[in-house]
PDB file of C-alpha atoms in Angstrom:
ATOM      1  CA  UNK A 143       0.000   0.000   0.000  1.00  0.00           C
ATOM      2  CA  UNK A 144       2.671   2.279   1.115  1.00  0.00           C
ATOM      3  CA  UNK A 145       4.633   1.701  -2.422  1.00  0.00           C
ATOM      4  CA  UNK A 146       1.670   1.947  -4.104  1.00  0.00           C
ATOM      5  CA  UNK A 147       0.738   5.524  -2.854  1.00  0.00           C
ATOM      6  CA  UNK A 148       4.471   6.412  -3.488  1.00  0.00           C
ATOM      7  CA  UNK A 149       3.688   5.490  -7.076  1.00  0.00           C
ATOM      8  CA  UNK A 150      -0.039   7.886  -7.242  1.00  0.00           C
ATOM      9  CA  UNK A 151       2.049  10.892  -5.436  1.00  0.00           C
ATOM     10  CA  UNK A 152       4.883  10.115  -8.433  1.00  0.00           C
ATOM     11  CA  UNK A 153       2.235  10.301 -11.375  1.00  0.00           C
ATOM     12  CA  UNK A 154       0.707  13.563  -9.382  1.00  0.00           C
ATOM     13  CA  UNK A 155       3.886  15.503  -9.558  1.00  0.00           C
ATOM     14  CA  UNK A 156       4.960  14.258 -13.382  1.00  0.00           C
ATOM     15  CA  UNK A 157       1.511  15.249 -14.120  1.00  0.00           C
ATOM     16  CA  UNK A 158       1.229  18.776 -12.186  1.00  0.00           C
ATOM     17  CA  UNK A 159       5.015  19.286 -13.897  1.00  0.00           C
ATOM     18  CA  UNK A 160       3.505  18.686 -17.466  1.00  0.00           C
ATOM     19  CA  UNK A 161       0.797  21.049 -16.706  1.00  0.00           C
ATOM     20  CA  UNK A 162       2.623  23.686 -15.680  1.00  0.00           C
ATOM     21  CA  UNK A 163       5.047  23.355 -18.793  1.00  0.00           C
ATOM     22  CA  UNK A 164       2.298  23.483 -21.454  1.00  0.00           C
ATOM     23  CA  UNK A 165       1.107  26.529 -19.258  1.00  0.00           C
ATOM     24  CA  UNK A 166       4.237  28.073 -19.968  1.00  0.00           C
ATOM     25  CA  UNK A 167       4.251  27.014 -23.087  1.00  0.00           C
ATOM     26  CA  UNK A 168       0.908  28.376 -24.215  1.00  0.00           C
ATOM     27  CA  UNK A 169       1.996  31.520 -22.707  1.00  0.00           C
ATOM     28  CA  UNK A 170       5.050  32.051 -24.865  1.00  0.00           C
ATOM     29  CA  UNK A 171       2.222  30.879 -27.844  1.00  0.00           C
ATOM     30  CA  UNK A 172       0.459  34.031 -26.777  1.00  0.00           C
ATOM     31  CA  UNK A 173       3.253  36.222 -26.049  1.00  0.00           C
ATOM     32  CA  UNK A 174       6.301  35.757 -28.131  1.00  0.00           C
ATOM     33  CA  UNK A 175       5.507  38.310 -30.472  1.00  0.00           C
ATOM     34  CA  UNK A 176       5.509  41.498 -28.279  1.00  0.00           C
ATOM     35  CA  UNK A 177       8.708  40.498 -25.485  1.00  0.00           C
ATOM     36  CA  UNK A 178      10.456  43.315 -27.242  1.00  0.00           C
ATOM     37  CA  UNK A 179       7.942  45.688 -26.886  1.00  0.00           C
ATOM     38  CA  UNK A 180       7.560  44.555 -23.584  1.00  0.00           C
ATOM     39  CA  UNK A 181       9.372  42.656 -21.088  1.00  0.00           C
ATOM     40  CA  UNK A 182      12.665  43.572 -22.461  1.00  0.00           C
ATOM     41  CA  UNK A 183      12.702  47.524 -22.473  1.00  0.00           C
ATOM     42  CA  UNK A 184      10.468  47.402 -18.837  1.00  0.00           C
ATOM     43  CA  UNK A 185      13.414  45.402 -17.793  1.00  0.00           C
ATOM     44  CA  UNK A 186      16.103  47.361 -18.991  1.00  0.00           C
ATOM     45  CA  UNK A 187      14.196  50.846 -18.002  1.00  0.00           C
ATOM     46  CA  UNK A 188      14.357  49.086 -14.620  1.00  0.00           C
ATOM     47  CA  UNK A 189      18.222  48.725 -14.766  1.00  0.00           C
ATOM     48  CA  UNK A 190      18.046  52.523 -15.413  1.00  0.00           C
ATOM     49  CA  UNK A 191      16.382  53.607 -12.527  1.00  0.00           C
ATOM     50  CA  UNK A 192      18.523  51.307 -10.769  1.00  0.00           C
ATOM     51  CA  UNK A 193      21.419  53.147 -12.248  1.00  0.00           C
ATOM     52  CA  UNK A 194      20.404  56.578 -11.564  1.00  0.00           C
ATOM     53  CA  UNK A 195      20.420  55.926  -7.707  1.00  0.00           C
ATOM     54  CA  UNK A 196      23.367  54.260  -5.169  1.00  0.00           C
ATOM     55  CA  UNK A 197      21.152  51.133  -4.399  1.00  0.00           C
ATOM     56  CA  UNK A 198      22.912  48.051  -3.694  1.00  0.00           C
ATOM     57  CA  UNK A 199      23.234  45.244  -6.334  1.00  0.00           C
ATOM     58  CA  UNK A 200      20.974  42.698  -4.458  1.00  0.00           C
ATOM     59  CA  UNK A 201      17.752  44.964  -4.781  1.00  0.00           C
ATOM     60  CA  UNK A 202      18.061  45.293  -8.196  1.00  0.00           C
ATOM     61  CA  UNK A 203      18.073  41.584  -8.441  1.00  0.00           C
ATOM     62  CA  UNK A 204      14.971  41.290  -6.397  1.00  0.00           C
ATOM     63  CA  UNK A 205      13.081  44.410  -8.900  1.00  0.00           C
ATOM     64  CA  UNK A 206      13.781  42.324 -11.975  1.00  0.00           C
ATOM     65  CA  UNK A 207      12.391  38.997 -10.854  1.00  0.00           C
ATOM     66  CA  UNK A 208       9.102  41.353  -9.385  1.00  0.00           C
ATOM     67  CA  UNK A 209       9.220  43.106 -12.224  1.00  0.00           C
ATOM     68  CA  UNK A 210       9.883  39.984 -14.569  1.00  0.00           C
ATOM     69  CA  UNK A 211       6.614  38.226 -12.881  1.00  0.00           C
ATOM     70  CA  UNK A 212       4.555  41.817 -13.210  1.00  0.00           C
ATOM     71  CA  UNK A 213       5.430  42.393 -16.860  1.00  0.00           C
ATOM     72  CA  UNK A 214       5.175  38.657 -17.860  1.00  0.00           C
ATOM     73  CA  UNK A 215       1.259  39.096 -16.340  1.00  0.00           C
ATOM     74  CA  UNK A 216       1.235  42.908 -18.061  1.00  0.00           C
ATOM     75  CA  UNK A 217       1.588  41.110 -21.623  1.00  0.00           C
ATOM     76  CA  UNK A 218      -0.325  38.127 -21.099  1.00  0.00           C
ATOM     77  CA  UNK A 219      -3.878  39.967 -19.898  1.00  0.00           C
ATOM     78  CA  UNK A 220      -3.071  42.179 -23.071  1.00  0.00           C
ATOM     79  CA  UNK A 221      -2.485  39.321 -25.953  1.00  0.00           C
ATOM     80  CA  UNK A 222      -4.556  36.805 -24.732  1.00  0.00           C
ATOM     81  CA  UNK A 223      -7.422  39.411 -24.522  1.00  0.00           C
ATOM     82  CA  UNK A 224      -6.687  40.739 -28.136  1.00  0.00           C
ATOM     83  CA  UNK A 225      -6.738  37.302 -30.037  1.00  0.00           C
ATOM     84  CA  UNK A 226     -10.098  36.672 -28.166  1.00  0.00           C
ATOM     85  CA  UNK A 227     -11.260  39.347 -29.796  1.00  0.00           C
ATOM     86  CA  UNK A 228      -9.573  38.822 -32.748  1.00  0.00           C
ATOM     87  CA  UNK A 229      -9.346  35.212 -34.020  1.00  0.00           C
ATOM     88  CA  UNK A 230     -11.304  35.838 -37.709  1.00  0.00           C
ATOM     89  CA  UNK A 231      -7.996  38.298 -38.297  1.00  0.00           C
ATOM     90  CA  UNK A 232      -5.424  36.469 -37.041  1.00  0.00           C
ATOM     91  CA  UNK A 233      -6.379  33.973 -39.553  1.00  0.00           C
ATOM     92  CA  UNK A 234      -6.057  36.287 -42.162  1.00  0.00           C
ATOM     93  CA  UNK A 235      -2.803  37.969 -40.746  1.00  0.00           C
ATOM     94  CA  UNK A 236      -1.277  35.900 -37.804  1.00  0.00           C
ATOM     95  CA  UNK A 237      -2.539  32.183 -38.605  1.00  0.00           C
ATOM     96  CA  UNK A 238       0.217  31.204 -36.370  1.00  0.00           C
ATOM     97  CA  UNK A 239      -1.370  32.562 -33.075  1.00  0.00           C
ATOM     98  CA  UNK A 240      -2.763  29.472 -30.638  1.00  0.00           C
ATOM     99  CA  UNK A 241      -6.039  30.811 -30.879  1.00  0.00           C
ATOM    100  CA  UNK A 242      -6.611  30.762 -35.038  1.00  0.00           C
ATOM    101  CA  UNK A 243      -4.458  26.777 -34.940  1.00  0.00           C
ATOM    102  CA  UNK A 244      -6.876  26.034 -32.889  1.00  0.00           C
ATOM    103  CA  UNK A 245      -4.410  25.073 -30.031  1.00  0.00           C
ATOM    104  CA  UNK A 246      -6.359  26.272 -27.754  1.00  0.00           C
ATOM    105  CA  UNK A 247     -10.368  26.936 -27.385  1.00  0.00           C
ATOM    106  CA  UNK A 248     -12.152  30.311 -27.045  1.00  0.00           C
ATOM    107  CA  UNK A 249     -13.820  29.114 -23.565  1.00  0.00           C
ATOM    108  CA  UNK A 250     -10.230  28.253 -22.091  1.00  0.00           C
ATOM    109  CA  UNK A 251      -8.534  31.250 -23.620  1.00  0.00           C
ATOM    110  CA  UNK A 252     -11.096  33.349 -22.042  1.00  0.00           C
ATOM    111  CA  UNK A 253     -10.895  31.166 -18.719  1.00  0.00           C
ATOM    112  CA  UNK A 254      -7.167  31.506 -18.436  1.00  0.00           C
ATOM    113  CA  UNK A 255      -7.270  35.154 -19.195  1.00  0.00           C
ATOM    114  CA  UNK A 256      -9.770  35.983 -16.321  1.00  0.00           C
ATOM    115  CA  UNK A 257      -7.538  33.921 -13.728  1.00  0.00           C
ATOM    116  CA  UNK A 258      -4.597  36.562 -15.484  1.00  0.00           C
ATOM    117  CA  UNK A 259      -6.104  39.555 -14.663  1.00  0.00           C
ATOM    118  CA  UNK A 260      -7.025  38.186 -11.100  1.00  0.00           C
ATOM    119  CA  UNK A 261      -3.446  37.562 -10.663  1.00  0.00           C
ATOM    120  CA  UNK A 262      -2.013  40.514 -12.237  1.00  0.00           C
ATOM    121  CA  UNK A 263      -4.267  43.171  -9.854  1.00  0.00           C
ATOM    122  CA  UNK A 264      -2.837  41.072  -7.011  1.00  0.00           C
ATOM    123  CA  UNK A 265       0.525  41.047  -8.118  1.00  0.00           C
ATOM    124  CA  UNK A 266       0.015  44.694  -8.749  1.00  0.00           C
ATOM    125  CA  UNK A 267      -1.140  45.087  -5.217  1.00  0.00           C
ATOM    126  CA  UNK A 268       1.540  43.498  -3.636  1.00  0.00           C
ATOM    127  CA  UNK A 269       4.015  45.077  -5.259  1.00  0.00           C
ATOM    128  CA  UNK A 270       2.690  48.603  -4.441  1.00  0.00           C
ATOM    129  CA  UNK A 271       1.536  49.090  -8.395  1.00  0.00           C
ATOM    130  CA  UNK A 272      -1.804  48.681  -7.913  1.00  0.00           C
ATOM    131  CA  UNK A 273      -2.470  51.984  -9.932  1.00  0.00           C
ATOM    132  CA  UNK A 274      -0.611  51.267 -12.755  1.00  0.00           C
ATOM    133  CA  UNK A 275      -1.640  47.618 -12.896  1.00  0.00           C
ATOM    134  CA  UNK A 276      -5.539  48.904 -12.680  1.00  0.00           C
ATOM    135  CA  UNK A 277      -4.624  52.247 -15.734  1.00  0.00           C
ATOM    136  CA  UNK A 278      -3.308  49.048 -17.458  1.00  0.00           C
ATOM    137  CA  UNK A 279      -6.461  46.721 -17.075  1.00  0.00           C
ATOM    138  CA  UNK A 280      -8.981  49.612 -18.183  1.00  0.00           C
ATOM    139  CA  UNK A 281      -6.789  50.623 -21.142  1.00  0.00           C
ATOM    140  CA  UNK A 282      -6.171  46.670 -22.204  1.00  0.00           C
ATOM    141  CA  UNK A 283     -10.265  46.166 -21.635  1.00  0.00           C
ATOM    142  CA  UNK A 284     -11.432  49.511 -23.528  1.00  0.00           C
ATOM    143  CA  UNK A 285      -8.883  48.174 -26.260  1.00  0.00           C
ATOM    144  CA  UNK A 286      -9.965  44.373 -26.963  1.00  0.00           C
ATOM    145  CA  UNK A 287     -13.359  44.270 -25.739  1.00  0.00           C
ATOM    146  CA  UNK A 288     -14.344  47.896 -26.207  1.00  0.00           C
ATOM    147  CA  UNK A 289     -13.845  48.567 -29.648  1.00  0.00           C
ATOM    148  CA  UNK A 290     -10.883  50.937 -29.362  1.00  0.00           C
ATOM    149  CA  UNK A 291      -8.765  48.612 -31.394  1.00  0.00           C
ATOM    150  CA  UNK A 292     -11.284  49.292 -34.454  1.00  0.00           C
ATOM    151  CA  UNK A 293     -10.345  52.697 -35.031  1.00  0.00           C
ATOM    152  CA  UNK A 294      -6.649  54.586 -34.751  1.00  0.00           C
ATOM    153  CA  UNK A 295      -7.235  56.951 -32.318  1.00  0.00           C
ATOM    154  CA  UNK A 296      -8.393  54.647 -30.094  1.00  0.00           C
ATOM    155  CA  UNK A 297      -5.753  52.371 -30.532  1.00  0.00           C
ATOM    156  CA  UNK A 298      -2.690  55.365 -30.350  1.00  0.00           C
ATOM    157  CA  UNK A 299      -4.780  56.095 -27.326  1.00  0.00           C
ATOM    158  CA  UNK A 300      -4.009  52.885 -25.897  1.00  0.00           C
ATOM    159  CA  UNK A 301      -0.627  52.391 -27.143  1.00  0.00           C
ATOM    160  CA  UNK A 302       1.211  55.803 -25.385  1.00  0.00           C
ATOM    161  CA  UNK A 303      -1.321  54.695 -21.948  1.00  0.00           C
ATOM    162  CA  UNK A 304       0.698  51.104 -22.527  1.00  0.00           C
ATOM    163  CA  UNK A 305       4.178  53.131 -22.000  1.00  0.00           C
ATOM    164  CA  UNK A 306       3.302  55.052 -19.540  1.00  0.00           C
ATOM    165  CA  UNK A 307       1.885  52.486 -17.694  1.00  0.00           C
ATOM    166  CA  UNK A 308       4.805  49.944 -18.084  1.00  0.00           C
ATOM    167  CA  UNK A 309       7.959  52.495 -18.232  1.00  0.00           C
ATOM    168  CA  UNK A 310       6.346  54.647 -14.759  1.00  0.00           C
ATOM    169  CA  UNK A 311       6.275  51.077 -12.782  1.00  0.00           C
ATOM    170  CA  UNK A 312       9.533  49.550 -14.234  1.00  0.00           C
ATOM    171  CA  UNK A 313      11.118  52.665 -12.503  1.00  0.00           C
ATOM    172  CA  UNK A 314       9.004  52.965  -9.228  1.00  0.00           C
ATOM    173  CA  UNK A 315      10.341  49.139  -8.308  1.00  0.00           C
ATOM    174  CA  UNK A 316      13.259  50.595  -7.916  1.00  0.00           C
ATOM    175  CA  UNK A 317      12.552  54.190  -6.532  1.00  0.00           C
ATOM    176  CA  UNK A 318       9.852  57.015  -6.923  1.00  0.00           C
ATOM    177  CA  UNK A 319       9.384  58.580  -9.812  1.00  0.00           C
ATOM    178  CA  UNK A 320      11.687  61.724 -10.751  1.00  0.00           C
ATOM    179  CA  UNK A 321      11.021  64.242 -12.823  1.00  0.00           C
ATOM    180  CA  UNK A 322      13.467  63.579 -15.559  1.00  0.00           C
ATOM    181  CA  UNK A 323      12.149  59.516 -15.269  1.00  0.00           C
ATOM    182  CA  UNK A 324       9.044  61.779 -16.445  1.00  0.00           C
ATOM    183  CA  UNK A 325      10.180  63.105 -19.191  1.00  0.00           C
ATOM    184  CA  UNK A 326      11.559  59.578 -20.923  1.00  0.00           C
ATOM    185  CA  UNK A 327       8.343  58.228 -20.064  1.00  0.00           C
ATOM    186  CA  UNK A 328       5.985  60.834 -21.874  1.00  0.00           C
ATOM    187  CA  UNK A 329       8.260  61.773 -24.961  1.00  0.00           C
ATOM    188  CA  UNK A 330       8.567  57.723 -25.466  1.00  0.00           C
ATOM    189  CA  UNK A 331       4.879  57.164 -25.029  1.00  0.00           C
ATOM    190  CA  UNK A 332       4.221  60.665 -27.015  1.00  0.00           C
ATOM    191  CA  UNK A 333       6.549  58.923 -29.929  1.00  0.00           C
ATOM    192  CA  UNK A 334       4.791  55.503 -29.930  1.00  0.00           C
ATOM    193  CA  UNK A 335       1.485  57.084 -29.566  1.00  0.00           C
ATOM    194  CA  UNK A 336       2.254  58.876 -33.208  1.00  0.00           C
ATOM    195  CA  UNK A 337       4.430  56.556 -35.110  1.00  0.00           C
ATOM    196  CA  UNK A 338       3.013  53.035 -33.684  1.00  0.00           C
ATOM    197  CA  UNK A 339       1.143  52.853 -37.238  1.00  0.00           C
ATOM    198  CA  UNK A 340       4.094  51.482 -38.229  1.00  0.00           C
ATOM    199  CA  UNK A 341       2.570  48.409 -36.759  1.00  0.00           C
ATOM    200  CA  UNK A 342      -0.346  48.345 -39.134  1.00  0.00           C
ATOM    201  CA  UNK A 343       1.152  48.919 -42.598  1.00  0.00           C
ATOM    202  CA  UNK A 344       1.556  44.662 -42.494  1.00  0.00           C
ATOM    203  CA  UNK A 345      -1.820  43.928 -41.810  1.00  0.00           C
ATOM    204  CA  UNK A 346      -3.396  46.279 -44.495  1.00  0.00           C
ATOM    205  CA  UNK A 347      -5.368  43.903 -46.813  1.00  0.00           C
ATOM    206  CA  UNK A 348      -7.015  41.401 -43.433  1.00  0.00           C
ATOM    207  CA  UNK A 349      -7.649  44.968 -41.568  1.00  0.00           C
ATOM    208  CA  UNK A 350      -9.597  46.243 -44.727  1.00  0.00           C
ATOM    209  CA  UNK A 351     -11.727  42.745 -44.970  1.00  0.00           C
ATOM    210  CA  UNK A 352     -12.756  42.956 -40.890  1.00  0.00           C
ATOM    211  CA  UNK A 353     -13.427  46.670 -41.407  1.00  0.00           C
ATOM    212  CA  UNK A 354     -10.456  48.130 -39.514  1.00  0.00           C
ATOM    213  CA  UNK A 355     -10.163  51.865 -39.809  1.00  0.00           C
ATOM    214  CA  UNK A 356      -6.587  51.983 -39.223  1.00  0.00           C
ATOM    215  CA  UNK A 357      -4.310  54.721 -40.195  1.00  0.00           C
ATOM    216  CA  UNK A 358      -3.165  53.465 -43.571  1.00  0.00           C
ATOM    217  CA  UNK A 359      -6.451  52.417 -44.528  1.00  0.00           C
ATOM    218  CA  UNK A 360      -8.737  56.002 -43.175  1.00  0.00           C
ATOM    219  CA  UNK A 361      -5.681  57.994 -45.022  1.00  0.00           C
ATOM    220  CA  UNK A 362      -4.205  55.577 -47.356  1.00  0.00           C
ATOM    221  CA  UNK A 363      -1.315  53.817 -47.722  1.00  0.00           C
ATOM    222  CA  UNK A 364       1.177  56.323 -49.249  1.00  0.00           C
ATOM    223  CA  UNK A 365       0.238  58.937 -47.262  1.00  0.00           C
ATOM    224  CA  UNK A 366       0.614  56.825 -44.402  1.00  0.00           C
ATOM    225  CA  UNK A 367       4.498  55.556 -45.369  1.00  0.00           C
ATOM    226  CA  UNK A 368       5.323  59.285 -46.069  1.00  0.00           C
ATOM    227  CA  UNK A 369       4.326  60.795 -43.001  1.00  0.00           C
ATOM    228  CA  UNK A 370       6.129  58.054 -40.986  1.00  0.00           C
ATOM    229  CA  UNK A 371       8.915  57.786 -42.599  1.00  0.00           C
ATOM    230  CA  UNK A 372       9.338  61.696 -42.183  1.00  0.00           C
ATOM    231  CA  UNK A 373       8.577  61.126 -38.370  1.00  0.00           C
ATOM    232  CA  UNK A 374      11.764  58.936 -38.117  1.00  0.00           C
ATOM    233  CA  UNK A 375      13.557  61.439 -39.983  1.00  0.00           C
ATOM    234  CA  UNK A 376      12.784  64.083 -37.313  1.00  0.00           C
ATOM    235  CA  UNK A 377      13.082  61.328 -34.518  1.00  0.00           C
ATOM    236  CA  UNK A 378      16.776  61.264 -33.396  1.00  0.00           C
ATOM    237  CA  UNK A 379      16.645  65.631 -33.305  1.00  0.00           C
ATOM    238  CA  UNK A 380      13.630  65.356 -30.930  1.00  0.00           C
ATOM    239  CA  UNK A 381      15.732  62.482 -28.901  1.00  0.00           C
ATOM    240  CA  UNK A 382      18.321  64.915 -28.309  1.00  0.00           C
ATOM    241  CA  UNK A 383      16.537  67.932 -27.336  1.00  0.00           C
ATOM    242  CA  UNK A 384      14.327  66.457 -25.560  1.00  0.00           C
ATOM    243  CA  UNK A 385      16.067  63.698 -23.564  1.00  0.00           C
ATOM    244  CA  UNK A 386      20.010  63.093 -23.876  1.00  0.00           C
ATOM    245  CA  UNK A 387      20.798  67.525 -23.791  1.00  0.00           C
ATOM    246  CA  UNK A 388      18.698  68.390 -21.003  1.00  0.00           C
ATOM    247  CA  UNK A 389      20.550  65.201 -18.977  1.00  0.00           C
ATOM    248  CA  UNK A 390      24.005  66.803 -19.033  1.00  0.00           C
ATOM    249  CA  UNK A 391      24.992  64.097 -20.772  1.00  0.00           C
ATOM    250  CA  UNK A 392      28.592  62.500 -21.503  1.00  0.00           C
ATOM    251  CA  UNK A 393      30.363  61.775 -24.619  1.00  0.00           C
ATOM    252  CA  UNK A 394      29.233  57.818 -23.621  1.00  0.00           C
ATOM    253  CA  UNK A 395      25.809  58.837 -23.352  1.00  0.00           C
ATOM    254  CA  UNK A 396      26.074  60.849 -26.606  1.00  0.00           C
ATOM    255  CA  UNK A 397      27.258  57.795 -28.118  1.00  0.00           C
ATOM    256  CA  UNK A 398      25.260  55.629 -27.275  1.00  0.00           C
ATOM    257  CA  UNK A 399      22.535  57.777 -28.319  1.00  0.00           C
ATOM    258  CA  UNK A 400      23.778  57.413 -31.850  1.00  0.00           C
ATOM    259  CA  UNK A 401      22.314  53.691 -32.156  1.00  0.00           C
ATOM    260  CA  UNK A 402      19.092  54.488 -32.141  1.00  0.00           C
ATOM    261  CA  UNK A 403      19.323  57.551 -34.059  1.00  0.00           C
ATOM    262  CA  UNK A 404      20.531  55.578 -36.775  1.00  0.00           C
ATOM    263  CA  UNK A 405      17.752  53.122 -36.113  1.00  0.00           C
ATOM    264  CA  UNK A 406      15.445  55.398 -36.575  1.00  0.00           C
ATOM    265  CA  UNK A 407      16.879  56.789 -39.883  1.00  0.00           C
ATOM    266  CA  UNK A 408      16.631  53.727 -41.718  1.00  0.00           C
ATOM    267  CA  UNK A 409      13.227  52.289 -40.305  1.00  0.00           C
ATOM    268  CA  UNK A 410      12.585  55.687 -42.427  1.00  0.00           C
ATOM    269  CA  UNK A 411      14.087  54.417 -45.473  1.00  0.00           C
ATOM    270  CA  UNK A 412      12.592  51.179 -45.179  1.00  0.00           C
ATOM    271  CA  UNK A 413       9.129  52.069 -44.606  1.00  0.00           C
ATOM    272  CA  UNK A 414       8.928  53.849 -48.107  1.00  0.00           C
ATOM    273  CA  UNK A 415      11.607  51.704 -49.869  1.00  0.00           C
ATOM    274  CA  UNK A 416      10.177  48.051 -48.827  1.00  0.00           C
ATOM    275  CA  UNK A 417       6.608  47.139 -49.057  1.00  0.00           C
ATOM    276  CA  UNK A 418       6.608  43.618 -48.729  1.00  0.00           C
ATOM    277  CA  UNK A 419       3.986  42.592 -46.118  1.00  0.00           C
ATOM    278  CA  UNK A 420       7.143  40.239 -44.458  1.00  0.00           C
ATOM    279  CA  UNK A 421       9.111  43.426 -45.041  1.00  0.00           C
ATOM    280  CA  UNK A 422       6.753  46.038 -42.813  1.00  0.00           C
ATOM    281  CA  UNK A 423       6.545  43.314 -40.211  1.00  0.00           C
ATOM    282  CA  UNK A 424      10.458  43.392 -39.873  1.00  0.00           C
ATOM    283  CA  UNK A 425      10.802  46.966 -39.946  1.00  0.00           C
ATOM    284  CA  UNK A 426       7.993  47.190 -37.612  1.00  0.00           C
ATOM    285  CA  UNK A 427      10.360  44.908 -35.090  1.00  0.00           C
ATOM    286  CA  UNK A 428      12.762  46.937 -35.519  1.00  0.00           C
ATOM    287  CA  UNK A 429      10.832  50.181 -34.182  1.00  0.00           C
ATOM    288  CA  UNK A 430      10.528  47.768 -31.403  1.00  0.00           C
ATOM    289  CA  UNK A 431      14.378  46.919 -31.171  1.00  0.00           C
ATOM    290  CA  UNK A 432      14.740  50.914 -31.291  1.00  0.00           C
ATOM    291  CA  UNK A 433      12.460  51.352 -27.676  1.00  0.00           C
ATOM    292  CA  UNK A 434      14.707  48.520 -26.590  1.00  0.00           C
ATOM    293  CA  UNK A 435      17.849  50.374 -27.396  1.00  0.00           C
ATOM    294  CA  UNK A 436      16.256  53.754 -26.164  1.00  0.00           C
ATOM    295  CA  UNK A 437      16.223  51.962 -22.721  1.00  0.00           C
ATOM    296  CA  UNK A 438      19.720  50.791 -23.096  1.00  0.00           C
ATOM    297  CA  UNK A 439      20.703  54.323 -23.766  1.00  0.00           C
ATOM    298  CA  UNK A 440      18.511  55.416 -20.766  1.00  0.00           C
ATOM    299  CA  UNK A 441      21.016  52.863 -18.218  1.00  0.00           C
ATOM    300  CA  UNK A 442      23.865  55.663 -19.426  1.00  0.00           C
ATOM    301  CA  UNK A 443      22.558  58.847 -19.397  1.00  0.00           C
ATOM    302  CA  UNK A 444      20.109  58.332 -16.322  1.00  0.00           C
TER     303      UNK A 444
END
């Protein structure tokens, strides 16, 4: 008897294990397209306000595995919610999202994503970010369920309320807010806010079919690519006056600076010089890379 409940307990764990793998696993399904726009530059923003204050190594390490549960919730409540909303498009423009395979089923996509947001307002909670968890929730709701995604200003809307309310937390794990943390986080959420359209040039012909007024389709397409690439164009000057000079920054700070200005210069040339659908999505990811990099540069000059 006693070897035989040894054996039961055994096939509970292996099983509870497995679970909790696929869990993972499913997650990443959801997730994997937005870490860059997401975890990483929260992360590295973190490191920054880390940086800008003599706080000893150890509590850094304990803000990025808080912040690394936090954020990992922040992006789940958001994607899971949107491809509930959104399966008919993804299998006209993702088809590889769990929800259009078929990986998963509406009823336990919607399931897991309630027992998400439960856990990311507690999470939020106990970490003091209650606030920013609950700006978060309303934005992410008024977004996939409310019909903000349907129309570009809603969804800018939502998009520079997405910064704000992952950059302002990212820095107050470490320590309060300054006003110069401030300033990153509004210019950055002002820039994304205008130029995340970017994001939609890929999706043009499955946005058009569901009736998406999105900023390419309500002004067109080559009115769209001109006025974003010439927002790129202007991008690095506005980085400089408004971040890096007022920071009293150093010639490694200026330098550093310099990556994502370039960045920025030739996500301008590619928008209006390749129109590949595969071709917006990878100069789309690399407007991404460029918020990851404007982090980066935030660890020196902050």
């Amino acid at each position: 008897m006693h070897m035989k409940a040894e054996h039961v307990a055994l096939g509970m764990r292996i099983s509870v294990a497995e679970r909790i793998r696929y869990e993972m696993h499913l997650s990443w399904l959801f997730i994997k397209g937005d870490i860059s726009a997401t975890i990483v530059p929260t992360s590295l923003f973190t490191i920054a306000a880390w940086h800008s204050r003599s706080i000893p190594l150890y509590e850094l390490v304990a803000a990025l595995g808080s912040g690394l549960t936090y954020f990992w919730l922040y992006v789940c409540i958001f994607c899971v919610s949107n491809q509930l909303t959104g399966i008919e498009e993804d299998r006209l423009n993702k088809p590889y999202r769990p929800l259009a395979r078929g990986i998963v089923s509406y009823e336990g996509a919607l399931m897991r994503w309630i027992v998400l947001m439960a856990l990311f307002t507690f999470v939020g909670w106990w970490l003091d970010l209650l606030g920013w968890a609950l700006l978060w929730q309303a934005a992410t709701v008024l977004h996939n369920f409310g019909g903000w995604a349907r129309h570009w200003i809603g969804k800018h809307l939502v998009m520079g309320a997405g910064i704000v309310a992952g950059l302002a937390p990212a820095w107050e794990l470490v320590t309060p807010l300054t006003p110069i943390a401030w300033r990153w986080i509004i210019l950055l959420a002002c820039t994304v806010m205008l130029l995340v359209a970017a994001q939609d040039l890929r999706d043009i012909a499955g946005d058009r079919v569901i009736g998406r007024q999105t900023l390419p389709i309500v002004f067109g397409e080559m009115q769209t690519r001109a006025s974003l690439s010439f927002g790129f164009v202007l991008l690095p000057a506005v980085i400089y006056v408004g971040l890096i000079a007022p920071a009293d920054s150093t010639w490694a700070a200026l330098l550093c600076s310099m990556v994502p200005a370039a960045m920025s210069l030739w996500i301008a040339a590619r928008i209006v010089l390749y129109r590949t659908r595969q071709a917006d999505h990878q100069t789309y990811m690399l407007f991404t890379y460029w918020y990851c990099t404007m982090m980066l540069t935030a660890i020196v000059v902050l």
